[in-house]
CSV table of C-alpha atoms (C1' of nucleotides) in Angstrom, one decimal:
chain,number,residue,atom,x,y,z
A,1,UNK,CA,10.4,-17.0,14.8
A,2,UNK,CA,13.6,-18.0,14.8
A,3,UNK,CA,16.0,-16.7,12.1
A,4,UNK,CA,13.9,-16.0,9.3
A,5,UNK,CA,12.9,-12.3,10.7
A,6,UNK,CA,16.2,-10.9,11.5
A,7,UNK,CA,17.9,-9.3,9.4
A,8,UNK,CA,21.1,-10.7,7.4
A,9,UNK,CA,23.7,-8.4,9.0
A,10,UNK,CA,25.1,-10.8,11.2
A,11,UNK,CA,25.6,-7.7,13.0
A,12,UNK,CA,24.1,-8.7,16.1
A,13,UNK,CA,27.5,-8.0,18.2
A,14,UNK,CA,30.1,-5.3,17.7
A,15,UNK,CA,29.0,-3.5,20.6
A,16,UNK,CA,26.9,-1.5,18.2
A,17,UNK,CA,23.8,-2.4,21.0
A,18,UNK,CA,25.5,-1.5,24.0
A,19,UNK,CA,23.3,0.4,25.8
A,20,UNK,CA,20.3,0.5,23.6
A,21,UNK,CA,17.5,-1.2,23.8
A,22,UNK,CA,17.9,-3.3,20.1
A,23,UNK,CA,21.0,-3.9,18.5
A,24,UNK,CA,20.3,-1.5,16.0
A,25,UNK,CA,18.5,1.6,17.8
A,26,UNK,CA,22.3,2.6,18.2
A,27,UNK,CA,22.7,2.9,15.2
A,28,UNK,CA,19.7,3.3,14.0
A,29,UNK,CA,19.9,6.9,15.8
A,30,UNK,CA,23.2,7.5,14.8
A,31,UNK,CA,22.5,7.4,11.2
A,32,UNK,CA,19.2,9.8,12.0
A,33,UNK,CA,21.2,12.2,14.1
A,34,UNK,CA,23.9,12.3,11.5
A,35,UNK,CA,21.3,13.2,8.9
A,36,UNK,CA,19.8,15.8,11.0
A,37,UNK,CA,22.9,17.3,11.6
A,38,UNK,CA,24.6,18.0,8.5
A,39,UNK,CA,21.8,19.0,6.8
A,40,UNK,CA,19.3,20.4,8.8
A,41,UNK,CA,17.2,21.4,5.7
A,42,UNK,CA,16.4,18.0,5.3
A,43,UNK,CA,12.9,18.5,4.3
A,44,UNK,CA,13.5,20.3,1.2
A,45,UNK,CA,16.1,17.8,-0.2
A,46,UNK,CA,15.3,14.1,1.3
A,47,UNK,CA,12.1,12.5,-0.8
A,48,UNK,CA,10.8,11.7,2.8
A,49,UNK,CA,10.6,13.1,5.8
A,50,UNK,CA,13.3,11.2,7.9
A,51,UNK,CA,12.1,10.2,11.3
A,52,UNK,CA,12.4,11.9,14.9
A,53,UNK,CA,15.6,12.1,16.5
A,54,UNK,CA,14.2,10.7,19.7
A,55,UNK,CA,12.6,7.2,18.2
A,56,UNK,CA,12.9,4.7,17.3
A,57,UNK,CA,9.8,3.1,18.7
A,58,UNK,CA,8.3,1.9,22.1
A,59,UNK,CA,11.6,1.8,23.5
A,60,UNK,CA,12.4,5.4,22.9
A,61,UNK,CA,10.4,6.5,25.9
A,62,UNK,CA,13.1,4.8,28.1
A,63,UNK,CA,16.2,3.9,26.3
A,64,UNK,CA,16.2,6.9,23.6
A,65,UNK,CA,14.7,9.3,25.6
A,66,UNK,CA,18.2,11.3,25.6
A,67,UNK,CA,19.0,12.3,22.3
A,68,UNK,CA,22.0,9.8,21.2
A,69,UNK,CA,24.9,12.3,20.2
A,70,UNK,CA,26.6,11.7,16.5
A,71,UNK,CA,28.1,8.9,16.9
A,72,UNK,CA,31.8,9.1,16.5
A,73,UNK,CA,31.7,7.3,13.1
A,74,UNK,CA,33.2,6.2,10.3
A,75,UNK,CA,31.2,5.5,7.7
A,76,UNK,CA,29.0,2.8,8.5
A,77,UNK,CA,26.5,5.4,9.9
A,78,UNK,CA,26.1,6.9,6.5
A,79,UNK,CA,26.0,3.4,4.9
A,80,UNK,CA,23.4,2.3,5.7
A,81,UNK,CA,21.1,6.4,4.6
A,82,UNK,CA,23.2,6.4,1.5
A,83,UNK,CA,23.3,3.5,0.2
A,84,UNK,CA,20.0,2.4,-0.4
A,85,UNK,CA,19.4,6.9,-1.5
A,86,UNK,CA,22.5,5.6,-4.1
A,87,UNK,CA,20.8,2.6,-5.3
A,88,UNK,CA,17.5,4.4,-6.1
A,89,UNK,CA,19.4,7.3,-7.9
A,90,UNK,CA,21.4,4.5,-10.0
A,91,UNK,CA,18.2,2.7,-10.1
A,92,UNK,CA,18.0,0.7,-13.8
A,93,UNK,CA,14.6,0.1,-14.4
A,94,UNK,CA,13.6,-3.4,-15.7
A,95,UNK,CA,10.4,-3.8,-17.8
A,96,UNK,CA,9.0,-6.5,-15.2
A,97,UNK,CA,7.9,-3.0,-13.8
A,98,UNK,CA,4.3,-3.7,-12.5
A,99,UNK,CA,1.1,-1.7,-13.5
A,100,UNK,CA,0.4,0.2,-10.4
A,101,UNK,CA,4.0,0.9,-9.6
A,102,UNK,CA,4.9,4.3,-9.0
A,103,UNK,CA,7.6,6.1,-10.0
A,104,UNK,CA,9.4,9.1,-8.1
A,105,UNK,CA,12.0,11.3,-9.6
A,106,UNK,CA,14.5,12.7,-7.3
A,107,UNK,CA,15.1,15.9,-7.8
A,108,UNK,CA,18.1,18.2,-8.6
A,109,UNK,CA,18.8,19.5,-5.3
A,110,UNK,CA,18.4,15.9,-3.4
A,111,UNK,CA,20.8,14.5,-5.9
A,112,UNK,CA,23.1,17.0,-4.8
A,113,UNK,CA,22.6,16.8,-1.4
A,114,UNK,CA,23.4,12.9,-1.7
A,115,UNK,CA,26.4,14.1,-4.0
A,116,UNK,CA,27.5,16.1,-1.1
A,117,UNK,CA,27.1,13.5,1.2
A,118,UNK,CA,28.8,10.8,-0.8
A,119,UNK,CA,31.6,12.5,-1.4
A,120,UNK,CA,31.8,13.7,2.3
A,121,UNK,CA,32.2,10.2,2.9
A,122,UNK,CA,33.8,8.5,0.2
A,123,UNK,CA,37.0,7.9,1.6
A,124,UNK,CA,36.2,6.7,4.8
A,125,UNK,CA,33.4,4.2,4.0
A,126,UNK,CA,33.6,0.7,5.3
A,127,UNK,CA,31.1,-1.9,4.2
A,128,UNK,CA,29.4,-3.3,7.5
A,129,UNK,CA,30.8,-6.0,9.2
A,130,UNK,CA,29.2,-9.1,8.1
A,131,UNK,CA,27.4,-7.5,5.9
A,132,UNK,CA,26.7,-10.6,3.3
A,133,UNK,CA,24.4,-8.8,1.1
A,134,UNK,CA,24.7,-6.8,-1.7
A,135,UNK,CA,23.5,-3.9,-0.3
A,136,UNK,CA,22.7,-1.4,-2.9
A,137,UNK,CA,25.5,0.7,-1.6
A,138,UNK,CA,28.2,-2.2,-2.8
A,139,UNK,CA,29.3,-0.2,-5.5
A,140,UNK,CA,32.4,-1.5,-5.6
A,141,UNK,CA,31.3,-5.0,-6.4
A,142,UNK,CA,29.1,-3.6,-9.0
A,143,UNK,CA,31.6,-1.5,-10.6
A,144,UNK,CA,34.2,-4.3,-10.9
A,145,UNK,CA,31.7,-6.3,-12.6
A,146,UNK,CA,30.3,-3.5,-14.6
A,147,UNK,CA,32.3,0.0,-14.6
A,148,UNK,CA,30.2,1.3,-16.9
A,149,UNK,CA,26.8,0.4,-15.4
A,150,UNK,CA,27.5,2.4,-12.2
A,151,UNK,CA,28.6,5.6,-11.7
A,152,UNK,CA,31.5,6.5,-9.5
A,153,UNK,CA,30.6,9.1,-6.5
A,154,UNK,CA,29.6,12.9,-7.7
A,155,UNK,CA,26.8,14.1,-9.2
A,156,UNK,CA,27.0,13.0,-12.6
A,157,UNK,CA,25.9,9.5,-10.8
A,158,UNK,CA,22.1,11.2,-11.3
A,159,UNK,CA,22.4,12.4,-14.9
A,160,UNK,CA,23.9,9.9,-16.5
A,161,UNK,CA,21.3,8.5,-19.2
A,162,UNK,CA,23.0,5.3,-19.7
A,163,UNK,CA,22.0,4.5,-15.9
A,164,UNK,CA,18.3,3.9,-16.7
A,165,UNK,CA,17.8,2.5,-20.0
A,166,UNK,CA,14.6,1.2,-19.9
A,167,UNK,CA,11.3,3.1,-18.6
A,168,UNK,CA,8.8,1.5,-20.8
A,169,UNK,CA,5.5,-0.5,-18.8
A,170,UNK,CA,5.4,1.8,-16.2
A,171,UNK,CA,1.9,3.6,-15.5
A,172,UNK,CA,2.6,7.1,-14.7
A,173,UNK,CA,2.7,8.0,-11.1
A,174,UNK,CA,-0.2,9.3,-10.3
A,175,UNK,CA,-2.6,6.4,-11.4
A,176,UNK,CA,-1.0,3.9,-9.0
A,177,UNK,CA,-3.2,3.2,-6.2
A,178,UNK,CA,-2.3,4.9,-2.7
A,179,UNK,CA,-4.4,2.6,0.3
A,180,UNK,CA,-3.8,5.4,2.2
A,181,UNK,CA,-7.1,7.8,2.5
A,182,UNK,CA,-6.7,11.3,2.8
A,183,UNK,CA,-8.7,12.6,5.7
A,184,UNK,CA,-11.5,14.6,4.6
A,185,UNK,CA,-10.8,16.6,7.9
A,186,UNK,CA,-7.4,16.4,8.3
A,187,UNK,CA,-7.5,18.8,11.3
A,188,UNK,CA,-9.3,15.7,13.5
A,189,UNK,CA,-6.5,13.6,12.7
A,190,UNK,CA,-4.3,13.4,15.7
A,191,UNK,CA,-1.2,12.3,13.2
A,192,UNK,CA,-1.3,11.2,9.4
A,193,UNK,CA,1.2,9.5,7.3
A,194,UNK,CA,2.7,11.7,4.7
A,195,UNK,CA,1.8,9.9,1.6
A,196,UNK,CA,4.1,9.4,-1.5
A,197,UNK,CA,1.7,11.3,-3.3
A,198,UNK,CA,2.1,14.3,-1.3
A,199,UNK,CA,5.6,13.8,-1.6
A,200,UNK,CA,5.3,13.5,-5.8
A,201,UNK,CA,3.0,16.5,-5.2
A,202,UNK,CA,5.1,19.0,-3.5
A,203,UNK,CA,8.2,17.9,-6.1
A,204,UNK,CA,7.6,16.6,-9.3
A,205,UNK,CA,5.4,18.9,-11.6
A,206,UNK,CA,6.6,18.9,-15.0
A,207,UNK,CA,8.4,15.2,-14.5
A,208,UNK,CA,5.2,13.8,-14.6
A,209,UNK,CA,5.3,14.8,-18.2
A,210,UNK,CA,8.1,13.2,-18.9
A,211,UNK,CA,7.3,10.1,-18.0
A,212,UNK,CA,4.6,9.7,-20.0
A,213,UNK,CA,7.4,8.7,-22.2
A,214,UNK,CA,6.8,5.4,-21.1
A,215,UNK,CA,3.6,5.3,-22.9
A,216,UNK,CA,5.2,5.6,-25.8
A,217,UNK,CA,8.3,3.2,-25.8
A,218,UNK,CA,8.2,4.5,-29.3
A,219,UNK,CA,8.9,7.6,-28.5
A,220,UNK,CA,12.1,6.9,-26.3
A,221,UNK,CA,14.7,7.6,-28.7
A,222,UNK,CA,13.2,11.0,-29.4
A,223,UNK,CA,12.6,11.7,-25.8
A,224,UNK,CA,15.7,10.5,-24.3
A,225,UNK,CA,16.7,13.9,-23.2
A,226,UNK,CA,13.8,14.0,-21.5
A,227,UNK,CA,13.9,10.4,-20.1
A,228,UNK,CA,17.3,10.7,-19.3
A,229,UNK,CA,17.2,14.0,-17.7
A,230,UNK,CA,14.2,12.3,-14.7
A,231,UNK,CA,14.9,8.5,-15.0
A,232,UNK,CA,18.3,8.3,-13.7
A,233,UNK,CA,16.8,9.1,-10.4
A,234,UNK,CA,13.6,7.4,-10.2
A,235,UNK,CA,12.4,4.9,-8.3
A,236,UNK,CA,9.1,2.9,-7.7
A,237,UNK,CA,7.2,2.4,-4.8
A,238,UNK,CA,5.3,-0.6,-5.5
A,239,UNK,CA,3.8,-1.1,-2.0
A,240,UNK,CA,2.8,0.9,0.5
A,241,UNK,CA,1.2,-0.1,3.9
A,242,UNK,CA,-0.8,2.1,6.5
A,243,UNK,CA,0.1,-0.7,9.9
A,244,UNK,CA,-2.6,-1.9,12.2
A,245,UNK,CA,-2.5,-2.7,15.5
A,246,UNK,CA,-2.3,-6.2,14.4
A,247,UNK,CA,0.5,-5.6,12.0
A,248,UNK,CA,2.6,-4.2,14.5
A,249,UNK,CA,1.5,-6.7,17.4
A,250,UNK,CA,4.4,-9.3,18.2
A,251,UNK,CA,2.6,-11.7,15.6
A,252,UNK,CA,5.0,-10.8,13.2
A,253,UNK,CA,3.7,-10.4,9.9
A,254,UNK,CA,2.2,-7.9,8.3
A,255,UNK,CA,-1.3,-8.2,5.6
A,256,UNK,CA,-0.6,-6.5,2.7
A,257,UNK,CA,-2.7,-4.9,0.4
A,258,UNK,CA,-4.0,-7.7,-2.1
A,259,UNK,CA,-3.7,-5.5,-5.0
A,260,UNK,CA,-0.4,-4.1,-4.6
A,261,UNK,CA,0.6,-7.5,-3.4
A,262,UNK,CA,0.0,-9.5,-6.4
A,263,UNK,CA,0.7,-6.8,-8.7
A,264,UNK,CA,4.5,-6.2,-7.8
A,265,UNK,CA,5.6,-9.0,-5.3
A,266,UNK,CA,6.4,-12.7,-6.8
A,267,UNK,CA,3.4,-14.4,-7.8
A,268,UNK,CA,2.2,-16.7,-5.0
A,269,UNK,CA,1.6,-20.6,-7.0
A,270,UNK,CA,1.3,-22.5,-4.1
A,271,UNK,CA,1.3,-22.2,-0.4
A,272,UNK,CA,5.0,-22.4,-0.3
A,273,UNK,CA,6.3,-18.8,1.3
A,274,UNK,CA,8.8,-16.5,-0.5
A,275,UNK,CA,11.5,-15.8,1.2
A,276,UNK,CA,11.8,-11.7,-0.1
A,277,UNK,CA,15.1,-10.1,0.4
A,278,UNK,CA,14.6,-6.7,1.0
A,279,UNK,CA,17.4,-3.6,1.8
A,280,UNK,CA,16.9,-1.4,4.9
A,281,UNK,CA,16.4,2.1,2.8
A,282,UNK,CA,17.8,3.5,6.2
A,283,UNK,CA,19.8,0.9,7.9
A,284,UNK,CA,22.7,-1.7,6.3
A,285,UNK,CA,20.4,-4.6,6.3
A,286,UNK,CA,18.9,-6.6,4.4
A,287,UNK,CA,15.9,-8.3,5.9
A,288,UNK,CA,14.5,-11.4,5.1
A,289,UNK,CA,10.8,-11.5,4.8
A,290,UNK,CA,8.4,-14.6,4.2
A,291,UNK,CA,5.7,-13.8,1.5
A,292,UNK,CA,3.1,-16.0,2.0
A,293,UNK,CA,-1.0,-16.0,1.4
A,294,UNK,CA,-4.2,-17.5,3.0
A,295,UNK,CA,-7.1,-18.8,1.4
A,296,UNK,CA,-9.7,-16.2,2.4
A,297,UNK,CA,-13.0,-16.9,1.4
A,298,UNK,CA,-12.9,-16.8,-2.2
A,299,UNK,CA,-9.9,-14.8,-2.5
A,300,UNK,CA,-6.6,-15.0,-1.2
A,301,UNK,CA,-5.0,-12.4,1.9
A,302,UNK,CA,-1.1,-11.6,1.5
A,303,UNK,CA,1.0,-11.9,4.0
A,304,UNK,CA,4.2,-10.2,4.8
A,305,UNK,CA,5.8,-12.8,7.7
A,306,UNK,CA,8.8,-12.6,9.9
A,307,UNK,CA,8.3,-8.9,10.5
A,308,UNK,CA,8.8,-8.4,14.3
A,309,UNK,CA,12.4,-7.3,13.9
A,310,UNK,CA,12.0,-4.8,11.6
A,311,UNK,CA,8.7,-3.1,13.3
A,312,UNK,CA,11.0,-3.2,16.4
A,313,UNK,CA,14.0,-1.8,14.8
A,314,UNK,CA,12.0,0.8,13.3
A,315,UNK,CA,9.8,1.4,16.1
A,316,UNK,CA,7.0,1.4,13.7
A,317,UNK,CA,3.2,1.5,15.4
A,318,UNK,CA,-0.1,1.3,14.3
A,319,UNK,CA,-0.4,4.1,11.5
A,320,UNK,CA,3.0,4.2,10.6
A,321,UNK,CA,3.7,2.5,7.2
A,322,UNK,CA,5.4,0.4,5.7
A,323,UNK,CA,6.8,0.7,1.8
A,324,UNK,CA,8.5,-1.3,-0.9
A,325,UNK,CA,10.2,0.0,-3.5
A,326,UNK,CA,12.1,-1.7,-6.4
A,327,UNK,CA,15.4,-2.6,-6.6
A,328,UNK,CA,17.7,-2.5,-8.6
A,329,UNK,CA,19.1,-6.4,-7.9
A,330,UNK,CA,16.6,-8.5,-8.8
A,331,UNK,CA,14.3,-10.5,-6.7
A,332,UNK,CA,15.5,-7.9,-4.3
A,333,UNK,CA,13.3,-4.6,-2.8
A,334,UNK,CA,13.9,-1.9,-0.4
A,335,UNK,CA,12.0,-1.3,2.6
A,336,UNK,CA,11.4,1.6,4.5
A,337,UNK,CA,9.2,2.0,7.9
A,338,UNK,CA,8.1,5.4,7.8
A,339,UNK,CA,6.8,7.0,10.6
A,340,UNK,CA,3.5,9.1,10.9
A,341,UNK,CA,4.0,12.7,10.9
A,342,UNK,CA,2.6,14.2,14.0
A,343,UNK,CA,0.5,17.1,13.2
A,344,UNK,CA,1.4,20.2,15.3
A,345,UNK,CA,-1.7,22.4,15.2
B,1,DG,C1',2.7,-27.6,29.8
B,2,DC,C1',3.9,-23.4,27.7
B,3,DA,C1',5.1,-20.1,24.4
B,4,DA,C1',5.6,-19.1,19.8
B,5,DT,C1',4.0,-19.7,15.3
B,6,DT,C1',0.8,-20.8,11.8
B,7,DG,C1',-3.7,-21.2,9.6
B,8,DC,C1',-8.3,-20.2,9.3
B,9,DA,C1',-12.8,-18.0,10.2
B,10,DT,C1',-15.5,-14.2,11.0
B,11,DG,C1',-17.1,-9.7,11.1
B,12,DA,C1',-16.3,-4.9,9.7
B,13,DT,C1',-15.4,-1.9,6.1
B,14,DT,C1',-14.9,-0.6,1.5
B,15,DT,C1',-15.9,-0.8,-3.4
C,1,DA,C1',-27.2,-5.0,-2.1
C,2,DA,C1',-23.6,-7.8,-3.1
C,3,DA,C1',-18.9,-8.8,-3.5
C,4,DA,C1',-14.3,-8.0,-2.3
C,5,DT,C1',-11.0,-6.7,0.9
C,6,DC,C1',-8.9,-6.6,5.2
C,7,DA,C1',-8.3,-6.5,10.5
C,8,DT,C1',-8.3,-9.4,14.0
C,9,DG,C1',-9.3,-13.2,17.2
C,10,DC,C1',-8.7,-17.8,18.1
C,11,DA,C1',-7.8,-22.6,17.4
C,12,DA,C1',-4.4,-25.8,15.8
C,13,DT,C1',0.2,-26.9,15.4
C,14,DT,C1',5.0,-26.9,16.5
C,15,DG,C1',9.2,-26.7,19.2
DNA sequence: GCAATTGCATGATTT
DNA sequence: AAAATCATGCAATTG
């Protein structure tokens, strides 16, 4: 598959692999155990449940089966967890938003857990080496450009209203589709992914108010206290994949819901693939994608190519899932593989 | 010739 | 019941 799959990092050396079974499990763990460490409440602050310790994936049996130590770090590790939790908090809408995107607000005490964090770190982050994206963590590129357009580190960075000017076209977040079926038994389900929904469930509440603002572009000015106050820490998932066995088979590439797909991906004109940058929401790398359909019948089937790397990174398998959000650099997404939740009855 | 990749067809499932 | 969607297998192509 040659070079299409792999991620951008030219990060392939460093040592970073030594010992691990994919030149990013190493750090891949480090980043997780480093979460999991400093705040072991994790659950109550992060929008998603972060992934076990012990993963990633079919490797972790053998080369993860000890649980890698925090890595003696600078701040790479936390890069790569902050930065794309910083470019979702900063996150400026743009009105290409799609119809069935969804929106999530982060709430008060996960912006000040990623407060905390950022400032933990601020003075001993490093950009990866080789890093040649602009991963939504470069604030400092962004802030030479435009000092006003992101915030410095500290908690103001979520509340700022000038962060998030636009929220108009966006459907409110609980009419975007969800592929994912809720068991009707959950109880018979060895494991389940926990869904956005559940995570907008448990969290938002009275946001979902708010953003019915968006209905209303009208209505901003009035409600900009109200806007301001949820939309400086939103973002939009705008796909969301349950993987097959087939999706996570060494094929590489990954069918995407048709919906989702042509409502919030680049339309498709002609066979030609997309290349689609998208940011590791956990890890500093930017992964490069082919977006490509078939002819099916009379329709069309999406296709999400050059995947291998990333379901091996992550360790994703068959019921795991994989999600898109927006991002705030256009023509550019974030990706996250997120890991079933094993039920523990 | 072989492995990897790509494109398509078909059948199952869902709407 | 029909249409749409999607998972997957397999043939064709490519390196």
């Amino acid at each position: 598959m040659g070079g299409d799959g792999r991620p951008s990092d030219g990060g392939g050396g460093g040592g970073a692999g030594a010992g691990a079974g994919h030149p990013h499990q190493f750090q891949y763990q480090a980043l997780l155990a480093a979460v999991h460490t400093q705040n072991p409440n994790h659950s109550h602050n992060l929008p998603f449940p972060l992934p076990p310790l012990n993963g990633p994936g079919p490797d972790a049996s053998t080369h993860n089966a000890v649980r890698q130590p925090p890595t003696p770090r600078g701040f790479a590790d936390w890069s790569a967890s902050t930065s794309a939790f910083t470019s979702l908090a900063v996150q400026s809408t743009p009105s290409t938003a799609t119809a069935n995107a969804y929106h999530y607000s982060l709430s008060p005490c996960y912006a000040f857990w990623t407060h905390y964090m950022l400032n933990k770190n601020a003075y001993s982050y490093y950009p990866a080496p080789n890093q040649e994206h602009t991963h939504p963590f470069s604030l400092d590129n962004n802030q030479a450009k435009d000092p006003g357009s992101i915030p410095s580190f500290g908690i103001e960075s979520f509340n700022t209203t000038s962060l998030a000017p636009n929220m108009s076209a966006h459907m409110p977040p609980m009419e975007g589709p969800l592929p994912t079926k809720e068991p009707e038994a959950p109880e018979d389900m060895p494991a389940r992914v926990a869904t956005i929904k559940d995570e907008m469930d448990a969290r938002n509440g009275v946001e979902l108010k708010c953003e019915t603002v968006d209905a209303l572009p009208e209505l901003k000015q009035g409600h900009e206290s109200c806007a301001s106050k949820f939309n400086s820490g939103e973002y939009q998932v705008i796909l969301r994949k349950e993987l097959t066995k087939s999706d996570v088979a060494n094929v590489g590439r990954i069918v995407l819901p048709k919906k989702d797909a042509e409502a919030s991906l680049p339309p498709l004109c002609e066979r030609d693939p997309v290349i689609l940058q998208m940011d590791d929401m956990v890890l500093p790398i930017t992964w490069k994608f082919k977006y490509r359909f078939w002819p099916n019948n009379k329709s069309r089937m999406y296709i999400l190519d050059s995947t291998s790397e990333f379901v091996k990174t992550h360790g994703l398998q068959a019921g795991d899932a994989l999600i898109i959000y927006k991002n705030p650099v256009p023509g550019k997404y974030i990706v996250r593989g997120e890991k079933a939740i094993q039920q523990t009855n």
